[in-house]
mmCIF file of C-alpha atoms in Angstrom:
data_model
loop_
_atom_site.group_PDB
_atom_site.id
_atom_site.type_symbol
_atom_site.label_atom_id
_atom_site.label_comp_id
_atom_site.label_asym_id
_atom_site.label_seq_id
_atom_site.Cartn_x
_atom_site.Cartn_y
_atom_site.Cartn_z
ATOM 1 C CA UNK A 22 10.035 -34.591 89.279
ATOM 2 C CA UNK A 23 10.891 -36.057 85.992
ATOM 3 C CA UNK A 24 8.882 -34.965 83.250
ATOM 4 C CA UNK A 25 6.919 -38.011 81.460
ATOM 5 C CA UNK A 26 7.726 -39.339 77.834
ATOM 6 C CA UNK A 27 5.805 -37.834 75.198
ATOM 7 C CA UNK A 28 6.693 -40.102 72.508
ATOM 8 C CA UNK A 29 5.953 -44.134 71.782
ATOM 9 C CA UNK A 30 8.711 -45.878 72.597
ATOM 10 C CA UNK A 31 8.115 -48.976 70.159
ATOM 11 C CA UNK A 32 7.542 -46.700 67.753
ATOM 12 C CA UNK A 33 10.631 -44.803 67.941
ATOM 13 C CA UNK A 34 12.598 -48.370 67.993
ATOM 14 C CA UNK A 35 11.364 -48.696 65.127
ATOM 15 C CA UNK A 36 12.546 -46.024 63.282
ATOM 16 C CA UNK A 37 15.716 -46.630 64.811
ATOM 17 C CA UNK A 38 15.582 -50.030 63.466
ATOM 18 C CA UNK A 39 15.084 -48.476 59.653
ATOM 19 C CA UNK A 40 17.931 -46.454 59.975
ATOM 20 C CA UNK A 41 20.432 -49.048 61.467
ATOM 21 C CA UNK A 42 18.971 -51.342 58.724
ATOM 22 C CA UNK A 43 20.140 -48.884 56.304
ATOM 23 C CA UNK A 44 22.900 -47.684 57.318
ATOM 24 C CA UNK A 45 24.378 -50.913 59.575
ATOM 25 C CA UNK A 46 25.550 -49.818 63.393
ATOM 26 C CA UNK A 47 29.045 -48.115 62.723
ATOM 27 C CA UNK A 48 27.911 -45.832 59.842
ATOM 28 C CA UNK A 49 24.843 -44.918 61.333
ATOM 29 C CA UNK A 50 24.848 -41.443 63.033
ATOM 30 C CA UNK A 51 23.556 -40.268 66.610
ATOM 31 C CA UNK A 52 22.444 -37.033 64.574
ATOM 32 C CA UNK A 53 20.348 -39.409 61.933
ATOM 33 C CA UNK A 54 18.679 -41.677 65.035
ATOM 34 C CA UNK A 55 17.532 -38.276 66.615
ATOM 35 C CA UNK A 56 16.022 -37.284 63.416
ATOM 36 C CA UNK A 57 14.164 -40.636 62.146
ATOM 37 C CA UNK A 58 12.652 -41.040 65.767
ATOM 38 C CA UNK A 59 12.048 -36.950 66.584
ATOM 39 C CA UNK A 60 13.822 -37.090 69.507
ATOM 40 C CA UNK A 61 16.503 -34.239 71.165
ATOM 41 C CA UNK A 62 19.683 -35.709 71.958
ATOM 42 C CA UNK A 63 18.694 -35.832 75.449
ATOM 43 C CA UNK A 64 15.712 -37.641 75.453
ATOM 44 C CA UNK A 65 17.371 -40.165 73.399
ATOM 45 C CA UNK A 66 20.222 -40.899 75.503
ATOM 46 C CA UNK A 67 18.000 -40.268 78.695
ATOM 47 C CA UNK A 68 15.392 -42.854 77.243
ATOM 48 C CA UNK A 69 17.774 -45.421 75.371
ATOM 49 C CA UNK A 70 21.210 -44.988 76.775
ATOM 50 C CA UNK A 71 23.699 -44.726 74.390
ATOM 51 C CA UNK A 72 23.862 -45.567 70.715
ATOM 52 C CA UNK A 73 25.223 -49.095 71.084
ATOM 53 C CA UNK A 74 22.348 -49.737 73.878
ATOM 54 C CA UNK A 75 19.972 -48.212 72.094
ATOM 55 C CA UNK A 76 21.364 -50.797 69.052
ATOM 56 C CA UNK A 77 20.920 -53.369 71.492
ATOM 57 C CA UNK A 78 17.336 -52.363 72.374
ATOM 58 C CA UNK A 79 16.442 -52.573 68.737
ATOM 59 C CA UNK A 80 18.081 -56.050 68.020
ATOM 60 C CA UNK A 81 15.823 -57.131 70.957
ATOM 61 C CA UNK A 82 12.670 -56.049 69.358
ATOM 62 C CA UNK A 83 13.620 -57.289 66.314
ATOM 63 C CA UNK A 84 14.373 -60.575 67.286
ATOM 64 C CA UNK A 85 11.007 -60.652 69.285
ATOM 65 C CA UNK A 86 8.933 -59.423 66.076
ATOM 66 C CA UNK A 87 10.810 -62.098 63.906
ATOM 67 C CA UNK A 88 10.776 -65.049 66.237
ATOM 68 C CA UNK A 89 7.296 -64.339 66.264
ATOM 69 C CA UNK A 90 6.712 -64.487 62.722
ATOM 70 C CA UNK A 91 9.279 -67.580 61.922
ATOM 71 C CA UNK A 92 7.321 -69.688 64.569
ATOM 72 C CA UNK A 93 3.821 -68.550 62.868
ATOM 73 C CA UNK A 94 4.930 -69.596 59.558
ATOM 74 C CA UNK A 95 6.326 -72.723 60.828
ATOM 75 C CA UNK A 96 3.865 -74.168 62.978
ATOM 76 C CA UNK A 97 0.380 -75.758 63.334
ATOM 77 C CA UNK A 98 -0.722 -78.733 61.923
ATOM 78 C CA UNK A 99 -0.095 -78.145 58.136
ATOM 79 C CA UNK A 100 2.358 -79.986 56.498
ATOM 80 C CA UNK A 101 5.884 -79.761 58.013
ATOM 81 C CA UNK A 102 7.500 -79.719 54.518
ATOM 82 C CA UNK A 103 5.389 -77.820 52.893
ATOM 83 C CA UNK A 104 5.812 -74.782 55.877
ATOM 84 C CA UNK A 105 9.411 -75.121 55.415
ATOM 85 C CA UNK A 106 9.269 -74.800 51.514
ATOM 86 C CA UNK A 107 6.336 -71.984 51.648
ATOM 87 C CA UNK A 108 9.361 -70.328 53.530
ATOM 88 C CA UNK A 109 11.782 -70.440 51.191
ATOM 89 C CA UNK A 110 9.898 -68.968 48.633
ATOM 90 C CA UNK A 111 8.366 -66.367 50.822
ATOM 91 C CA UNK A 112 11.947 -65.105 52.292
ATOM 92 C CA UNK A 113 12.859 -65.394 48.536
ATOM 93 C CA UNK A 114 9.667 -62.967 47.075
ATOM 94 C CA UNK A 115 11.036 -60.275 49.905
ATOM 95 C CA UNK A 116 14.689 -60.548 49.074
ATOM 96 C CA UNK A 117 13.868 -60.165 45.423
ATOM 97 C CA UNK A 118 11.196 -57.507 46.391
ATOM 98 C CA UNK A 119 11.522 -53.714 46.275
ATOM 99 C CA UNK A 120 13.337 -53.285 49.909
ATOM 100 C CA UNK A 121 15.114 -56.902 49.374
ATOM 101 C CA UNK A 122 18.737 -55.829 49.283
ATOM 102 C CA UNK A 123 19.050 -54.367 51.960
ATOM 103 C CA UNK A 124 18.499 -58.219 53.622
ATOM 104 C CA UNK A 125 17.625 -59.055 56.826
ATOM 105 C CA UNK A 126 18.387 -57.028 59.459
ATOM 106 C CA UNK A 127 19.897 -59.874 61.913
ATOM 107 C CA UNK A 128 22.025 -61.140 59.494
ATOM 108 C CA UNK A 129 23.338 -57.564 58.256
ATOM 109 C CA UNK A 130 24.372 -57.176 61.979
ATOM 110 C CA UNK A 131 26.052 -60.839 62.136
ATOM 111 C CA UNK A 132 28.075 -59.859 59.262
ATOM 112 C CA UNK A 133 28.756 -56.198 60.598
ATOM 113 C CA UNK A 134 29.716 -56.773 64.250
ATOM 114 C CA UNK A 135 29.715 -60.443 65.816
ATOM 115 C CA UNK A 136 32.997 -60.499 65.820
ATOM 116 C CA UNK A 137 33.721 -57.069 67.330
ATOM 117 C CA UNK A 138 30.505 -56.831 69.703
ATOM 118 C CA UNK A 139 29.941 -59.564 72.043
ATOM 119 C CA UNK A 140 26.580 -58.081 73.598
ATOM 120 C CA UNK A 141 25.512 -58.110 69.574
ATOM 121 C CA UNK A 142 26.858 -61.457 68.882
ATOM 122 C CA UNK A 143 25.328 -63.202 71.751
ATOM 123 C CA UNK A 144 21.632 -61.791 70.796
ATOM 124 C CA UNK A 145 22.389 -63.185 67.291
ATOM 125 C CA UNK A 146 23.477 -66.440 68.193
ATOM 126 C CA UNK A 147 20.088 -66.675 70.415
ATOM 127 C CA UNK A 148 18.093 -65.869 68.018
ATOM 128 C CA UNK A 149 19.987 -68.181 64.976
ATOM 129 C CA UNK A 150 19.466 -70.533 67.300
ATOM 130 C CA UNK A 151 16.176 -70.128 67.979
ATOM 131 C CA UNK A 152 15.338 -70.118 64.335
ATOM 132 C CA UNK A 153 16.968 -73.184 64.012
ATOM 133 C CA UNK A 154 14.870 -74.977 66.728
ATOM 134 C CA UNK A 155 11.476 -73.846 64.862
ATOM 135 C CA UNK A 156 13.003 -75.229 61.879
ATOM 136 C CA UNK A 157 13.767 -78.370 63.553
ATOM 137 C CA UNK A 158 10.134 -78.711 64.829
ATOM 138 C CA UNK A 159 8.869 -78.387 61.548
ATOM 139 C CA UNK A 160 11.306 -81.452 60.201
ATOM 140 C CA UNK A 161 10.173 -83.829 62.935
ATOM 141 C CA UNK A 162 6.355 -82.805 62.117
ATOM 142 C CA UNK A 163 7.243 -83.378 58.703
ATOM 143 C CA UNK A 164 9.369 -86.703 59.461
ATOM 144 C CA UNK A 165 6.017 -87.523 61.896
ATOM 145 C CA UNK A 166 3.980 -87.162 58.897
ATOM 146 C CA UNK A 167 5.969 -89.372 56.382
ATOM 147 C CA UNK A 168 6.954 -86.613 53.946
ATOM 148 C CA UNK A 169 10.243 -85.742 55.134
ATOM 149 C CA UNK A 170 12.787 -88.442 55.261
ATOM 150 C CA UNK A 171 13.221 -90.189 58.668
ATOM 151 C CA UNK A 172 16.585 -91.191 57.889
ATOM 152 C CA UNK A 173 17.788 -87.296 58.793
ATOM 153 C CA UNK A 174 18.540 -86.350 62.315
ATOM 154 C CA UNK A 175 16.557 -83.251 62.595
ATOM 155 C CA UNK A 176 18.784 -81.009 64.556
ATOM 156 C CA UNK A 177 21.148 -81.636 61.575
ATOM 157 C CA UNK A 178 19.196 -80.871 58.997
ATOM 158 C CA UNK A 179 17.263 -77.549 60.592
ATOM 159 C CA UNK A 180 20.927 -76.383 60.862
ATOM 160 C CA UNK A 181 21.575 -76.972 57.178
ATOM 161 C CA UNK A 182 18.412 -75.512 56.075
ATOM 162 C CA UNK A 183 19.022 -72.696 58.572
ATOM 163 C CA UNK A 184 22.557 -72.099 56.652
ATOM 164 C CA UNK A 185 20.788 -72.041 53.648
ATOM 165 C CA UNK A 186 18.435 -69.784 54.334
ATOM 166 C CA UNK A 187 20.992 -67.009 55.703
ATOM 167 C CA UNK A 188 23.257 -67.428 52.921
ATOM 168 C CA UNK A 189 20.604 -67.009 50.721
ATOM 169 C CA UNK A 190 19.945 -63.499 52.471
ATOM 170 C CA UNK A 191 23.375 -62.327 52.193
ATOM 171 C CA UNK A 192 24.163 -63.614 48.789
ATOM 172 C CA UNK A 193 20.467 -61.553 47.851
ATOM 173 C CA UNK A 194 22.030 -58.012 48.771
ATOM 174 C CA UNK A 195 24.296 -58.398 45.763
ATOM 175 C CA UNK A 196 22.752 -60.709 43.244
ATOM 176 C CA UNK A 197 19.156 -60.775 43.893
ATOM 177 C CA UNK A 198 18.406 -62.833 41.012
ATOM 178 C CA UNK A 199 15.083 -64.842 41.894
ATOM 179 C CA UNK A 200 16.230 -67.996 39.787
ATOM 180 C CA UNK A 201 19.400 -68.240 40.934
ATOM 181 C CA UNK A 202 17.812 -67.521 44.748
ATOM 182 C CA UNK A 203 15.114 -70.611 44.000
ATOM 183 C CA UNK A 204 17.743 -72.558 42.304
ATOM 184 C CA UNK A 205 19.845 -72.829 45.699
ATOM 185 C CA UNK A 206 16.818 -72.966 47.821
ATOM 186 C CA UNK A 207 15.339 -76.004 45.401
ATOM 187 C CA UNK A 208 18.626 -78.160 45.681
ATOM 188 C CA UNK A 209 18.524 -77.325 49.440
ATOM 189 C CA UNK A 210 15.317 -78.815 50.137
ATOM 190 C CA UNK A 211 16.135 -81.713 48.124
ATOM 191 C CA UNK A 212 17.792 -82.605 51.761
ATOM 192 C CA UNK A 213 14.256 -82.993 53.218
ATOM 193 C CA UNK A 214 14.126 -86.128 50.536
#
């Protein structure tokens, strides 16, 4: 009879998720995952797998937790412009915050390993796509509503302001200069215009 977990999964995904967000996958040890979530190497790999599944496991809750957040922050009845620009500036206050460099945890993994991971890569492309299709519902709210131009197709323009937004996040880790960060996010949304 197999003996029963005695820890919380979700939580220990989480501190896996700190220390891959540190570290990125490849420099991140099996010895430093057991120790941030307080598990033996066996229950680890008998729980999660291996390292890159348990990697996998943790992009998956990530993605969840943040697709869950974007789509909050994006919509509702409130002004489709102005929930795109609160976002901006909201991504912008955390890059520029006290944990900001280390950037956003999907895009430190696009940059790390879409190339070289396909099981990685296809997670990340979901969810880049999927925060490009909240994006695009808040444009056509905002095009509904008369205060984002109608002249735009909307798939177009959630892509560009998707862009944005992740270069903004990567360009943050090194120069996380807030008016430099608002002065690229400002001439983006000149786009909703």
């Amino acid at each position: 009879m197999a003996r029963p977990r005695e820890f919380n999964t979700q939580e220990a995904l989480g501190q896996a998720l700190e220390v891959f967000w540190s570290k990125g996958y490849e420099a991140a040890s099996v010895c430093e995952l057991m120790e941030a979530m307080g598990l033996s190497k066996s229950s680890l790999y008998d729980s999660f797998g291996s390292k890159h599944e348990l990697f996998l496991k943790v992009i998956d809750c990530y993605v969840d937790a943040s697709t869950a957040g974007i789509k909050l922050a994006l919509t509702g009845e409130g002004s489709g412009r102005r929930a795109i620009e609160d976002m901006f500036a909201a991504i912008i206050d955390e890059l520029t915050g006290k944990d900001g460099q280390r950037g956003c945890f999907a895009a430190n993994c696009a940059v790390e390993l879409s190339g070289s991971d396909p099981q990685a890569g296809r997670r990340l492309a979901a969810f880049f796509k999927q925060f490009e299709g909240v994006i695009e519902s808040a444009v056509r709210r905002g095009q509904s509503q008369g205060n984002i131009s109608e002249d735009k197709d909307p798939t177009a323009l959630a892509r560009f302001l998707a862009s944005n937004i992740n270069g903004i996040r990567v360009i943050a880790k090194v120069n996380p200069d807030p008016g430099a960060l608002r002065e690229v996010a400002r001439i983006a949304l000149e786009a909703l215009d």
